[in-house]
Short mmCIF file of C-alpha atoms and ligand atoms in Angstrom, two decimals:
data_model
loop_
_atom_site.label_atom_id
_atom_site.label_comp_id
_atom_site.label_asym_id
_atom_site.label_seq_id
_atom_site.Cartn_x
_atom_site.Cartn_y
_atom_site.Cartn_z
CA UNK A 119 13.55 19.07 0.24
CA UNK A 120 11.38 16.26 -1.38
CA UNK A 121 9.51 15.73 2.01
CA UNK A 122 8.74 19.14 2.57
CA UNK A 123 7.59 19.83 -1.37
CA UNK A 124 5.39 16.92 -0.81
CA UNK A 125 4.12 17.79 2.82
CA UNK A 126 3.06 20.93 1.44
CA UNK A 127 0.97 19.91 -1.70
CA UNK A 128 -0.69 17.24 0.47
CA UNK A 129 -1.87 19.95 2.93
CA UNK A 130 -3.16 22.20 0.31
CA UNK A 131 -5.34 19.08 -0.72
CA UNK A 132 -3.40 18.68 -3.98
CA UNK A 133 -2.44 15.99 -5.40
CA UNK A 134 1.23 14.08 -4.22
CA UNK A 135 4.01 14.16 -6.54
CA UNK A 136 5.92 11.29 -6.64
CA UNK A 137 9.32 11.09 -8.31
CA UNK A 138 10.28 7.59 -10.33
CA UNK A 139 13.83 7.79 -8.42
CA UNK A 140 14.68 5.21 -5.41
CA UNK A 141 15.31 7.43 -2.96
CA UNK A 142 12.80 10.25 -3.50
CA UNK A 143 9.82 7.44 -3.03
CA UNK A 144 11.47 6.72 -0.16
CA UNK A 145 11.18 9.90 1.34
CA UNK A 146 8.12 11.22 -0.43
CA UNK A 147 6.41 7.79 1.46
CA UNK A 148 8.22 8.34 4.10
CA UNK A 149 6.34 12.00 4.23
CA UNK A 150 2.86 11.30 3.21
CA UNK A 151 3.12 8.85 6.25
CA UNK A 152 3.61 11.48 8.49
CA UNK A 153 1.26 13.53 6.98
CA UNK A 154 -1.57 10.94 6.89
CA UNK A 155 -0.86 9.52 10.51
CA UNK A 156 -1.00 5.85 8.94
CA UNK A 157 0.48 3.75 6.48
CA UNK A 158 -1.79 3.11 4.23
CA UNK A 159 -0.34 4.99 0.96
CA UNK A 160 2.98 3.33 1.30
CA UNK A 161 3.43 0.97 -1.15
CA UNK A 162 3.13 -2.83 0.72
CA UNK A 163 1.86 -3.07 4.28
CA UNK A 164 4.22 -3.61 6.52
CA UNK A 165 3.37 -6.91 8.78
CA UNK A 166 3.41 -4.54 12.16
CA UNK A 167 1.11 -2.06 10.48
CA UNK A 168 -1.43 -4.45 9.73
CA UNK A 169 -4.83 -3.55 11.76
CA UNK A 170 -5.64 -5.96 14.30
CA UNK A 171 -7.86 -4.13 16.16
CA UNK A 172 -11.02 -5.80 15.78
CA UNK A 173 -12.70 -2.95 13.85
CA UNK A 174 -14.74 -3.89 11.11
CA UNK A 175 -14.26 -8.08 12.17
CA UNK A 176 -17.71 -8.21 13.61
CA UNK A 177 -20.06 -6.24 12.24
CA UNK A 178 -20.43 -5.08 8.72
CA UNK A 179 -19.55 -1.69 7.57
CA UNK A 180 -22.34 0.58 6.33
CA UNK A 181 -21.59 3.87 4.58
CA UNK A 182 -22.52 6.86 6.28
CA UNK A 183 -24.33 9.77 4.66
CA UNK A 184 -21.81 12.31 5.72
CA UNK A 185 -20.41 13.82 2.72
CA UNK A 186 -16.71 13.90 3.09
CA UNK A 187 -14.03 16.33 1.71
CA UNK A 188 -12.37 14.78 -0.87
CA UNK A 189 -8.69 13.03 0.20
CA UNK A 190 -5.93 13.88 -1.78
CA UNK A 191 -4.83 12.09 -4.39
CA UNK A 192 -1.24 10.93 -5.81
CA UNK A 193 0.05 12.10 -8.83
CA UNK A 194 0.42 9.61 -11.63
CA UNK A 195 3.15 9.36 -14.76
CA UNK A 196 3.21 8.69 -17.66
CA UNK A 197 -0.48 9.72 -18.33
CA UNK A 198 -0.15 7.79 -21.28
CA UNK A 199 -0.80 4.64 -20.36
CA UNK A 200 -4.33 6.23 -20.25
CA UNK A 201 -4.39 7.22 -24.06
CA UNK A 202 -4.59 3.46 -25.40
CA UNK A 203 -8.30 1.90 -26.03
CA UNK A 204 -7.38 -1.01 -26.10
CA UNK A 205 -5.88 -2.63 -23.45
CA UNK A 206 -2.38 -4.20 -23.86
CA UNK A 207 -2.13 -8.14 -24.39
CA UNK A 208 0.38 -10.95 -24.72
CA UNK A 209 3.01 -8.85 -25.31
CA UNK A 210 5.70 -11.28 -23.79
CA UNK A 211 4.53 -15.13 -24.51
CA UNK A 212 6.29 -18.44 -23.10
CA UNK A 213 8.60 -18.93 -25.76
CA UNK A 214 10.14 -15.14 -25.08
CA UNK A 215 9.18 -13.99 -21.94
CA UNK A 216 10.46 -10.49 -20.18
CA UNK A 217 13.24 -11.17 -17.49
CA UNK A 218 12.01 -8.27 -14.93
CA UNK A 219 13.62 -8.11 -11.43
CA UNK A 220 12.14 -8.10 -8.16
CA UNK A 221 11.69 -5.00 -6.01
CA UNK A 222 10.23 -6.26 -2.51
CA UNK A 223 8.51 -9.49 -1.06
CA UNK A 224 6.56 -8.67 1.84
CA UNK A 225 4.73 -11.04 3.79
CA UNK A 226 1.22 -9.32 4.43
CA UNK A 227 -0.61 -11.16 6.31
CA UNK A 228 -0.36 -11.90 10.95
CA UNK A 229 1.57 -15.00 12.85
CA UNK A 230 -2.35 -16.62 13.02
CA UNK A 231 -3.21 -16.39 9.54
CA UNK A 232 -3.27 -20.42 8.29
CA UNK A 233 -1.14 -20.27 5.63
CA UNK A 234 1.39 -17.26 3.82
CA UNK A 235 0.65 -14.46 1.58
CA UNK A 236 3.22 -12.25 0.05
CA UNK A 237 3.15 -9.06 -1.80
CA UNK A 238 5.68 -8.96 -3.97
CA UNK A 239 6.78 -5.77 -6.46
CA UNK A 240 8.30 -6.39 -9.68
CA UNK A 241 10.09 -4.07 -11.74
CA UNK A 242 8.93 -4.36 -15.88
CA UNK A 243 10.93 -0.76 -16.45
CA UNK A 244 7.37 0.34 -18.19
CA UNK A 245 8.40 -2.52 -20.73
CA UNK A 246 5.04 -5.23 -19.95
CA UNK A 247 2.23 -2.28 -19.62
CA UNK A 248 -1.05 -3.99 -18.44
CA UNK A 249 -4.15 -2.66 -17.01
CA UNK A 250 -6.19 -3.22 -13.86
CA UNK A 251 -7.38 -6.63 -13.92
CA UNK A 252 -4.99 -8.60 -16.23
CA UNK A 253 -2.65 -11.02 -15.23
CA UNK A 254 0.95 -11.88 -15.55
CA UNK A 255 2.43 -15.03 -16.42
CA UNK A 256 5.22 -16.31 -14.49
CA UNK A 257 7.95 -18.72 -15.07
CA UNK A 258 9.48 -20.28 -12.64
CA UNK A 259 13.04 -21.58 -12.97
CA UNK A 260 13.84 -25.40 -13.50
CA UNK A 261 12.48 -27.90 -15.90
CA UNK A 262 9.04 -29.21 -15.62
CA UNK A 263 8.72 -32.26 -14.19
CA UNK A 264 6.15 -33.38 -16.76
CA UNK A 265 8.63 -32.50 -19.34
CA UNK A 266 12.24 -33.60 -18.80
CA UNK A 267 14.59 -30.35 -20.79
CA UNK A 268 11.19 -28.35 -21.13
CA UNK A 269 10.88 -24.65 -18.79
CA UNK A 270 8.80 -25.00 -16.84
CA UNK A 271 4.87 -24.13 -17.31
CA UNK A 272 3.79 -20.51 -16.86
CA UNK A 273 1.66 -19.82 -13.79
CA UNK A 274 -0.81 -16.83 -13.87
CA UNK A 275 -1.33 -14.43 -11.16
CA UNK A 276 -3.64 -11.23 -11.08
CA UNK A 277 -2.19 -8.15 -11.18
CA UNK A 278 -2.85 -6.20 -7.47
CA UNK A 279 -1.10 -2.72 -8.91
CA UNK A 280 -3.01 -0.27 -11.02
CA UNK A 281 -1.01 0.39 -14.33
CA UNK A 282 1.06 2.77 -12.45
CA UNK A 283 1.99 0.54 -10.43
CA UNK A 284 2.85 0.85 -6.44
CA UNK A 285 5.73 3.57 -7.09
CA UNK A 286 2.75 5.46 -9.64
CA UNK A 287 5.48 5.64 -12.50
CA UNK A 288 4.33 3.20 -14.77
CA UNK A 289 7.51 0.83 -13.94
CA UNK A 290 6.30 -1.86 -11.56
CA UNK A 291 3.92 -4.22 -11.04
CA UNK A 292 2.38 -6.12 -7.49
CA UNK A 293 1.36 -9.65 -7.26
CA UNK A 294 -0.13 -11.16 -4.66
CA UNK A 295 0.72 -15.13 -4.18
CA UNK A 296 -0.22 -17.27 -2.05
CA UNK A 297 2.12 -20.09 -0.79
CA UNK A 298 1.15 -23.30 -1.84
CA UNK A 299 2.33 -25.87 0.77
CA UNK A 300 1.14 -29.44 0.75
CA UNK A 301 0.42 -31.24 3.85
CA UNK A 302 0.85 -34.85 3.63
CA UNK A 303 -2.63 -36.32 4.49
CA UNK A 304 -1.46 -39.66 6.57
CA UNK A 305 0.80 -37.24 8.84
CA UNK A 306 -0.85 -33.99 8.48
CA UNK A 307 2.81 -32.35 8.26
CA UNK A 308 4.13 -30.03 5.90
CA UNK A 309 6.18 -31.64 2.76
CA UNK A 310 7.85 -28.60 1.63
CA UNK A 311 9.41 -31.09 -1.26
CA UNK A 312 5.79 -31.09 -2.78
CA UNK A 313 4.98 -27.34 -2.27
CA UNK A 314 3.69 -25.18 -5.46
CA UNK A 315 6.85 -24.60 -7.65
CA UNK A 316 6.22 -20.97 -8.54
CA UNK A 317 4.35 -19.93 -5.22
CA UNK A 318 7.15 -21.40 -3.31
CA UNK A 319 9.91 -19.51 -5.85
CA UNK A 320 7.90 -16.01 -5.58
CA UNK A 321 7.57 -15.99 -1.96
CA UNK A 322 10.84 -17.01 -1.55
CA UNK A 323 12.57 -14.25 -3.95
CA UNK A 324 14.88 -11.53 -3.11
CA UNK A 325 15.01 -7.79 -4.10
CA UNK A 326 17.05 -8.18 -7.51
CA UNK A 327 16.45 -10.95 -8.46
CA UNK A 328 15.45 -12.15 -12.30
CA UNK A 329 12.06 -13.51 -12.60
CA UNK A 330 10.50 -14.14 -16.13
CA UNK A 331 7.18 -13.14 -17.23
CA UNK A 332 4.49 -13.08 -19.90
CA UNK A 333 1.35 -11.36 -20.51
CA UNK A 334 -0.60 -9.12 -20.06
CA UNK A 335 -3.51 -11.36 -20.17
CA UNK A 336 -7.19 -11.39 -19.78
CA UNK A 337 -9.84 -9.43 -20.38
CA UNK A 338 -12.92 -10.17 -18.71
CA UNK A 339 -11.95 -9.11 -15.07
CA UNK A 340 -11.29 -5.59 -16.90
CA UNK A 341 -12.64 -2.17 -14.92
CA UNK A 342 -15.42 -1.49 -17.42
CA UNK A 343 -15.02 2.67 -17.23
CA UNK A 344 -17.51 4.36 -19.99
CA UNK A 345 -19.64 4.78 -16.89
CA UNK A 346 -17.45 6.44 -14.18
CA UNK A 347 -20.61 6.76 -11.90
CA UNK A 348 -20.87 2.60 -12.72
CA UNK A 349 -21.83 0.12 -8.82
CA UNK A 350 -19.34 -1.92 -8.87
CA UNK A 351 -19.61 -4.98 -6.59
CA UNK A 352 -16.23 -7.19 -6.02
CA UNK A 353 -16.52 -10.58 -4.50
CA UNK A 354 -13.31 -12.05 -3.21
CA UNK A 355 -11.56 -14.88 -1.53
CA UNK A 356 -8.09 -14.72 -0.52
CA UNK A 357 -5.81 -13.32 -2.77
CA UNK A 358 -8.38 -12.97 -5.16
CA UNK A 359 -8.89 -9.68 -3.86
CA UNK A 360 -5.87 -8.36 -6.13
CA UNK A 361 -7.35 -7.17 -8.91
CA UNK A 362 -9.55 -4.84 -6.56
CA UNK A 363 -6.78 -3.94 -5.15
CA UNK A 364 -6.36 -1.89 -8.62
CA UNK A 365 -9.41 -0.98 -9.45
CA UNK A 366 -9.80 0.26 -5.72
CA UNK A 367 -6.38 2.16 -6.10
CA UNK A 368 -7.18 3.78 -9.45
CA UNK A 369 -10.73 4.75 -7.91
CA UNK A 370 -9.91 6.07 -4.78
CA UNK A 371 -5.82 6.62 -4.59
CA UNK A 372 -4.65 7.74 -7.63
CA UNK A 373 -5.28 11.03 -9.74
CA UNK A 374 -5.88 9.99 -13.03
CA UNK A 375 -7.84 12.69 -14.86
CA UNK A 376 -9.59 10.90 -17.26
CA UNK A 377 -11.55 8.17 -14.47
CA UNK A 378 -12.95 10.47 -12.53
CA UNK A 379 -15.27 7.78 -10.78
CA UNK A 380 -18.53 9.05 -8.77
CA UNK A 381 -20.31 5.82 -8.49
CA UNK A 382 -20.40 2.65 -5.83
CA UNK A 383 -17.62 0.32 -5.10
CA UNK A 384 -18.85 -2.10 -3.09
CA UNK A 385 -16.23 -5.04 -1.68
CA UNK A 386 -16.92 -8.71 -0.17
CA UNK A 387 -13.79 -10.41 1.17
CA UNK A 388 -13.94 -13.68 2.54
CA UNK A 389 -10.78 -15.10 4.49
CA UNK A 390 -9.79 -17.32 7.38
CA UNK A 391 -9.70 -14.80 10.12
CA UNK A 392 -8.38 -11.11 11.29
CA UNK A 393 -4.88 -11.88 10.29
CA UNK A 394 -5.28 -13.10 6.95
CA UNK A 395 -6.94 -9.59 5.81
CA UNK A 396 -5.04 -8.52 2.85
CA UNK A 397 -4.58 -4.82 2.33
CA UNK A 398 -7.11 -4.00 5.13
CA UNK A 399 -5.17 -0.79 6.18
CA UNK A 400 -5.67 0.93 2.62
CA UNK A 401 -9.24 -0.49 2.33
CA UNK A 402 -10.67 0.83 5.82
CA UNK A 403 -8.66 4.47 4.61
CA UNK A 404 -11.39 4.25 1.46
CA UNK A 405 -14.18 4.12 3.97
CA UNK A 406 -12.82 6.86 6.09
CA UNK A 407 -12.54 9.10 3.05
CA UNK A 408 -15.28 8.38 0.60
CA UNK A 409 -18.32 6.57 2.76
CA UNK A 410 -20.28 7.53 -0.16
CA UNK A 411 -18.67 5.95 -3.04
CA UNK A 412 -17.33 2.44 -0.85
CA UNK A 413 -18.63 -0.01 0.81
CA UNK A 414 -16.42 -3.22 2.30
CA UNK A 415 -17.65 -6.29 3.98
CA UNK A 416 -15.66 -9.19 5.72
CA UNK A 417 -16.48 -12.75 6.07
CA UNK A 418 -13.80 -14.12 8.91
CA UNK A 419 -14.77 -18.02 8.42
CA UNK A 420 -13.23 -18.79 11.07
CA UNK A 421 -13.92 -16.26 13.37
CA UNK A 422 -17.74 -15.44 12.15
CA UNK A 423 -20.43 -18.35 12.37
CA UNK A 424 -23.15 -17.72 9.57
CA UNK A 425 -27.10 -17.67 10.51
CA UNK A 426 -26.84 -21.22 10.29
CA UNK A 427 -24.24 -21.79 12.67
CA UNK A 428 -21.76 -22.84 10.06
CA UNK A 429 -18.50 -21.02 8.76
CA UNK A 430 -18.97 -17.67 7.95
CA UNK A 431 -18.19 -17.60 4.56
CA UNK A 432 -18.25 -14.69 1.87
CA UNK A 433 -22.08 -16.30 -0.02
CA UNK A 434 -23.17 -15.88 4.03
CA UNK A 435 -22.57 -11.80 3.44
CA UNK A 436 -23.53 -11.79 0.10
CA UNK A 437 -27.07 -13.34 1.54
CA UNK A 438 -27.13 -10.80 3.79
CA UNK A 439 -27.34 -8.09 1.67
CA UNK A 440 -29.32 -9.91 -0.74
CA UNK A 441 -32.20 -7.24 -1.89
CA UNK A 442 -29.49 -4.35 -2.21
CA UNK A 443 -27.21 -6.02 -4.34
CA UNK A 444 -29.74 -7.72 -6.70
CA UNK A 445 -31.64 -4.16 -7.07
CA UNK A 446 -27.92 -3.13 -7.87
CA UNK A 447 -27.85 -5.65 -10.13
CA UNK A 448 -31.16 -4.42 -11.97
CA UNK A 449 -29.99 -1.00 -12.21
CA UNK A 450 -26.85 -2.25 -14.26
CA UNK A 451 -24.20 -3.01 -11.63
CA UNK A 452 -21.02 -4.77 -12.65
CA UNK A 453 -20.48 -8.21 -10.34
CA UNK A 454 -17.04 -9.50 -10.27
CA UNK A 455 -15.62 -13.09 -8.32
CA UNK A 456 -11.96 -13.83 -7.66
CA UNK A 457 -10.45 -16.71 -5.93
CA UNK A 458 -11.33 -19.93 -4.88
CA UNK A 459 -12.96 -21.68 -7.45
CA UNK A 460 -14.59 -23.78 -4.87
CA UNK A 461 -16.34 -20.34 -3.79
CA UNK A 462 -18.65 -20.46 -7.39
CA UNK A 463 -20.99 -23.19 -6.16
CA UNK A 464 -21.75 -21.96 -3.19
CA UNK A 465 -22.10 -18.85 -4.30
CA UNK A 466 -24.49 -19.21 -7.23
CA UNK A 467 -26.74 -21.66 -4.82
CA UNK A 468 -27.30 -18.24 -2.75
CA UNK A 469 -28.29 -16.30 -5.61
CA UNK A 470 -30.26 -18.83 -6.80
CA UNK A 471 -32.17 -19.35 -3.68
CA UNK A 472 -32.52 -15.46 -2.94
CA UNK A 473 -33.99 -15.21 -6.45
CA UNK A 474 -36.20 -18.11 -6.06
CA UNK A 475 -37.40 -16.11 -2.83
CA UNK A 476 -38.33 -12.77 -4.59
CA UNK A 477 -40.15 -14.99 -7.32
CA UNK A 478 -37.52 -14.88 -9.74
CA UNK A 479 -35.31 -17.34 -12.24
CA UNK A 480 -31.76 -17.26 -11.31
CA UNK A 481 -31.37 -19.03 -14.93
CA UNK A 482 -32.92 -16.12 -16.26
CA UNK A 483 -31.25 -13.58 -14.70
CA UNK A 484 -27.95 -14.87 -14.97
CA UNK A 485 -28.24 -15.60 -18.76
CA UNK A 486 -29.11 -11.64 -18.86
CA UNK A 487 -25.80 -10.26 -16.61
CA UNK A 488 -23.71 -12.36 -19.11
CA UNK A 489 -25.38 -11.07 -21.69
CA UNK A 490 -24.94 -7.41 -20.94
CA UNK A 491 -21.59 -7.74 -19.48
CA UNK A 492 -21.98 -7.21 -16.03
CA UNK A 493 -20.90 -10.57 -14.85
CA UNK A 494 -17.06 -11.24 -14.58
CA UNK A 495 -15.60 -14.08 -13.08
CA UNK A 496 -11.88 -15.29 -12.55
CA UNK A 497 -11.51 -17.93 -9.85
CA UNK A 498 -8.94 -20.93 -9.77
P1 FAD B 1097 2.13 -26.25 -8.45
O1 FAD B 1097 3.54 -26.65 -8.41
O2 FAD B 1097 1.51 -26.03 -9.79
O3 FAD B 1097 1.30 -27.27 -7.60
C1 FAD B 1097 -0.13 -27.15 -7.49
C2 FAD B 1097 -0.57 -27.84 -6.21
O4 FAD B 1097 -0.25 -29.20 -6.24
C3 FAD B 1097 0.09 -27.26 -4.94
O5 FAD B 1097 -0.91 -27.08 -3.98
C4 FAD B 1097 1.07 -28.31 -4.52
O6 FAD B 1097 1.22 -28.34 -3.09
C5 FAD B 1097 0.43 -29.57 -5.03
N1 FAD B 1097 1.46 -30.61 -5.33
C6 FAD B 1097 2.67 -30.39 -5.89
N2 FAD B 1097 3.34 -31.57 -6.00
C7 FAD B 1097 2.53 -32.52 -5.51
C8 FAD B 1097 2.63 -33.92 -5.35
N3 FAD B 1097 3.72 -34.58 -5.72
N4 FAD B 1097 1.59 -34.59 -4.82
C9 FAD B 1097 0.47 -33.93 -4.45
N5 FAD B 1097 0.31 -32.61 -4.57
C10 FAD B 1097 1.32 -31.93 -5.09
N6 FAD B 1097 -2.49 -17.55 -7.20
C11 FAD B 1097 -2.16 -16.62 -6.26
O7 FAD B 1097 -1.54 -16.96 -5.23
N7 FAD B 1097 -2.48 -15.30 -6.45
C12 FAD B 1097 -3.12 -14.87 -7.55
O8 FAD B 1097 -3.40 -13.65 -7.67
C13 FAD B 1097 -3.46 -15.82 -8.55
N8 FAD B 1097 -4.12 -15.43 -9.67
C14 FAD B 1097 -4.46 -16.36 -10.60
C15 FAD B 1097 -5.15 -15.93 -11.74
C16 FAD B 1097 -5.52 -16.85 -12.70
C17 FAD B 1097 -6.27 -16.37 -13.92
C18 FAD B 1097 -5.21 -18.23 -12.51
C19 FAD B 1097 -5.61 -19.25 -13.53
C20 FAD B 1097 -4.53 -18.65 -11.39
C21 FAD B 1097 -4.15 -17.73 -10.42
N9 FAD B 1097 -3.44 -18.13 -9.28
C22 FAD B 1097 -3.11 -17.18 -8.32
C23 FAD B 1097 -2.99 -19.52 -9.07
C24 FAD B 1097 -1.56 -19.69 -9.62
O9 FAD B 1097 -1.58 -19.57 -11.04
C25 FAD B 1097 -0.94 -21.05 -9.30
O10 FAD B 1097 -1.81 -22.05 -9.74
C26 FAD B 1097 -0.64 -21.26 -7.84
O11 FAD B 1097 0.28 -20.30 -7.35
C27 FAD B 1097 -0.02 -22.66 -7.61
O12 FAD B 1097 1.09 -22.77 -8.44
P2 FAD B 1097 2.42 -23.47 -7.93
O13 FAD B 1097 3.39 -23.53 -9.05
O14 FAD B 1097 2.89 -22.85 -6.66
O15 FAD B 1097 1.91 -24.91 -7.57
P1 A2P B 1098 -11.86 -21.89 5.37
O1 A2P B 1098 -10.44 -22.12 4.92
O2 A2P B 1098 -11.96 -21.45 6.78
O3 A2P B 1098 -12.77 -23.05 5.08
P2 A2P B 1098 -7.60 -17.47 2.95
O4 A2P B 1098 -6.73 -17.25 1.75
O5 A2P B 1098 -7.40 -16.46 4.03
O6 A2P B 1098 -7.54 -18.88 3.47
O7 A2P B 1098 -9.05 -17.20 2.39
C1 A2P B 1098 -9.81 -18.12 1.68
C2 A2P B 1098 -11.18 -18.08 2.33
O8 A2P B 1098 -12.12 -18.79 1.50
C3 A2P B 1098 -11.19 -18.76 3.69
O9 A2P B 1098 -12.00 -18.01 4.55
C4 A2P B 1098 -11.80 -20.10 3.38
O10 A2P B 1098 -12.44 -20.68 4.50
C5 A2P B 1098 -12.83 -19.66 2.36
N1 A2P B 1098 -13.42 -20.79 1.62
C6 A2P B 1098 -12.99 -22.06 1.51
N2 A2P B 1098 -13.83 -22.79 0.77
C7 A2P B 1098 -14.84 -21.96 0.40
C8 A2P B 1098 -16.04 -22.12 -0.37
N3 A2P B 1098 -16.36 -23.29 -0.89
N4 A2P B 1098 -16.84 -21.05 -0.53
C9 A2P B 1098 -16.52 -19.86 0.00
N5 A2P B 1098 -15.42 -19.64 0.75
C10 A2P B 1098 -14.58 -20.68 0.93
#
């Protein structure tokens, strides 16, 4: 009965109503997958779903001028987690964090990708509210080495969900972690008995399991919203793509009627090749559906060779489109990096060579997107 109620409204072009009860997302999913003919609204991405086409790997994607009906959207609840203005913060600290329990760990990303990225769902029971582009703490069980009887330390992840979360009811949240595993330099060979402790324990975890966490925290990787027709340009490497995954979700997905947004997201990702995409499949549904309003761009490094014939790496794209995105930038566009902290260097060198190319001081410019608030970094 759920799949057909659901089948219907999604054919009228309405939005999808989806039910906070296990079994009707199940089959609500399980309908709007029919319906769709892809994947891409379920909640994780299934490792066999994963595109591996070669689409979109060599060649950048441009949007089109064809003006597309708009794609239906999914029904949200509770709509109050839109009434607050201000956003929600250190609600749970280290010294009395929120035991929450996991949902799902998927692993998202192809057999080729060099290393192991999981999507995992975690179930706060609308108890830790957050919004798009705060973190979590976690705590991973054990005492810290550094402090013999002490928990130990909390790690911080980005949040990947919107505030409604990948079920849309308010009651979960996504991460996004990447494994840490060490490789011992003389031997080159994995020592799993020096792997990250709370990468290793999150990737590892099992559907009901405990898991404590803090937070929300942060604020500066926050989707500024006063302007709903705002540019928005999101530079990512790795699983610093998760907080776009939100703000992509809550622009494009979700049918929140108060962010009605109109204006430009525009999204670098820079990874090691095809299989390491993360969330490709609902990314490349954005294009399909609103050409107008998205624009995505992939750096394969080790796929991709740069104009240099070096690693293609997400600065090389960014140099690419060098003139749009610093005419972007005049007209007020928001610029956001996640990831790698070894991307910032590299990254600033480009800008400050482009600039130095159109006659203009980097230094200058910079000091001015801090200053009115368009710059927003997070990288570690
Ligand atoms: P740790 O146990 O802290 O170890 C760190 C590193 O040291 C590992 O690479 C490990 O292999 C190595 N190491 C451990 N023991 C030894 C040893 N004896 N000798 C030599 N090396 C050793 N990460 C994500 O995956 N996704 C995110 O979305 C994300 N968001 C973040 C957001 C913020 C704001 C910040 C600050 C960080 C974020 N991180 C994210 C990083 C995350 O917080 C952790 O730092 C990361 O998961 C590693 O933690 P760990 O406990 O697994 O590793
Ligand atoms: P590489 O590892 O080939 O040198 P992933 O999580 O899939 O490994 O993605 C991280 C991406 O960031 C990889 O493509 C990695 O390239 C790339 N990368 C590594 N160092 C830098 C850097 N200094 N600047 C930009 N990108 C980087």
């Amino acid at each position: 009965m759920s799949h057909l109620m659901a089948l219907s409204q999604v054919s009228l072009g309405a939005t999808v109503s989806v039910g906070s009860d296990a079994s009707l997302r199940r089959s609500v999913f399980k309908a709007q997958n029919v319906n769709f003919s892809d994947k891409s609204w379920a909640p994780v991405l299934p490792l066999d779903l994963k595109t591996k086409s070669g689409r979109l790997r060599n060649k950048s994607v441009v949007c089109m001028s064809v003006q597309q009906a708009s794609a239906p959207k999914v029904a949200v609840s509770p709509l109050e987690l839109d009434n607050a203005t201000e956003p929600p913060l250190n609600i749970y600290k280290p010294k009395e964090p929120y035991t929450a329990t996991i949902v799902s760990v998927e692993r998202i990303v192809g057999p080729k990708a060099p290393g192991e990225t999981c999507h995992i769902v975690i179930d706060h029971g609308g108890n830790v509210p957050y919004w798009e582009g705060q973190s979590y703490g976690v705590i991973p069980p054990g005492e810290n080495p550094k402090k013999p009887g002490a928990p130990n330390n909390v790690r911080l992840y980005s949040i990947a969900s919107t505030r409604y979360g990948d079920y849309f009811d308010g009651k979960t949240t996504s991460l996004c972690v990447r494994r840490a595993v060490y490789y011992d330099p003389e031997t080159g060979k994995e020592d799993p008995s020096k792997n990250g402790v709370c990468s290793n324990y999150l990737c590892n975890s099992k559907p009901g399991d405990k898991i404590k966490i803090t937070g929300p925290a942060g604020k500066i990787m926050l989707l500024p919203e006063d302007n709903p027709n705002a540019t928005h340009i999101m530079i990512a490497t790795g699983t610093g793509v998760a907080p776009y995954r939100g703000y992509l979700r809550r622009m494009f997905m979700e049918a929140v009627p108060t962010f009605k947004f109109g204006g430009l997201a525009w999204l670098f990702l820079g990874v090691a090749n095809t299989d390491s995409l993360l969330y490709d499949e609902e990314f490349s549904k954005y294009l399909k559906d609103y050409p107008d309003n998205f624009r995505y761009d992939i750096a394969l490094s080790r796929e991709h060779k740069n104009k240099r014939g070096g690693k293609m790496y997400v600065q090389d794209k960014i140099e690419e489109y060098s003139d749009e995105i610093f005419k972007l930038l005049d007209g007020g566009a928001h610029i956001y990096f996640c990831g790698l902290k070894g991307m910032m260097p590299g990254i600033q060198e480009t800008l400050k060579r482009v600039a130095e190319e159109r006659g203009e001081s980097w230094e200058e410019k910079l000091s001015q997107l801090k200053k009115n608030k368009q710059w927003h970094v997070e990288v570690y």
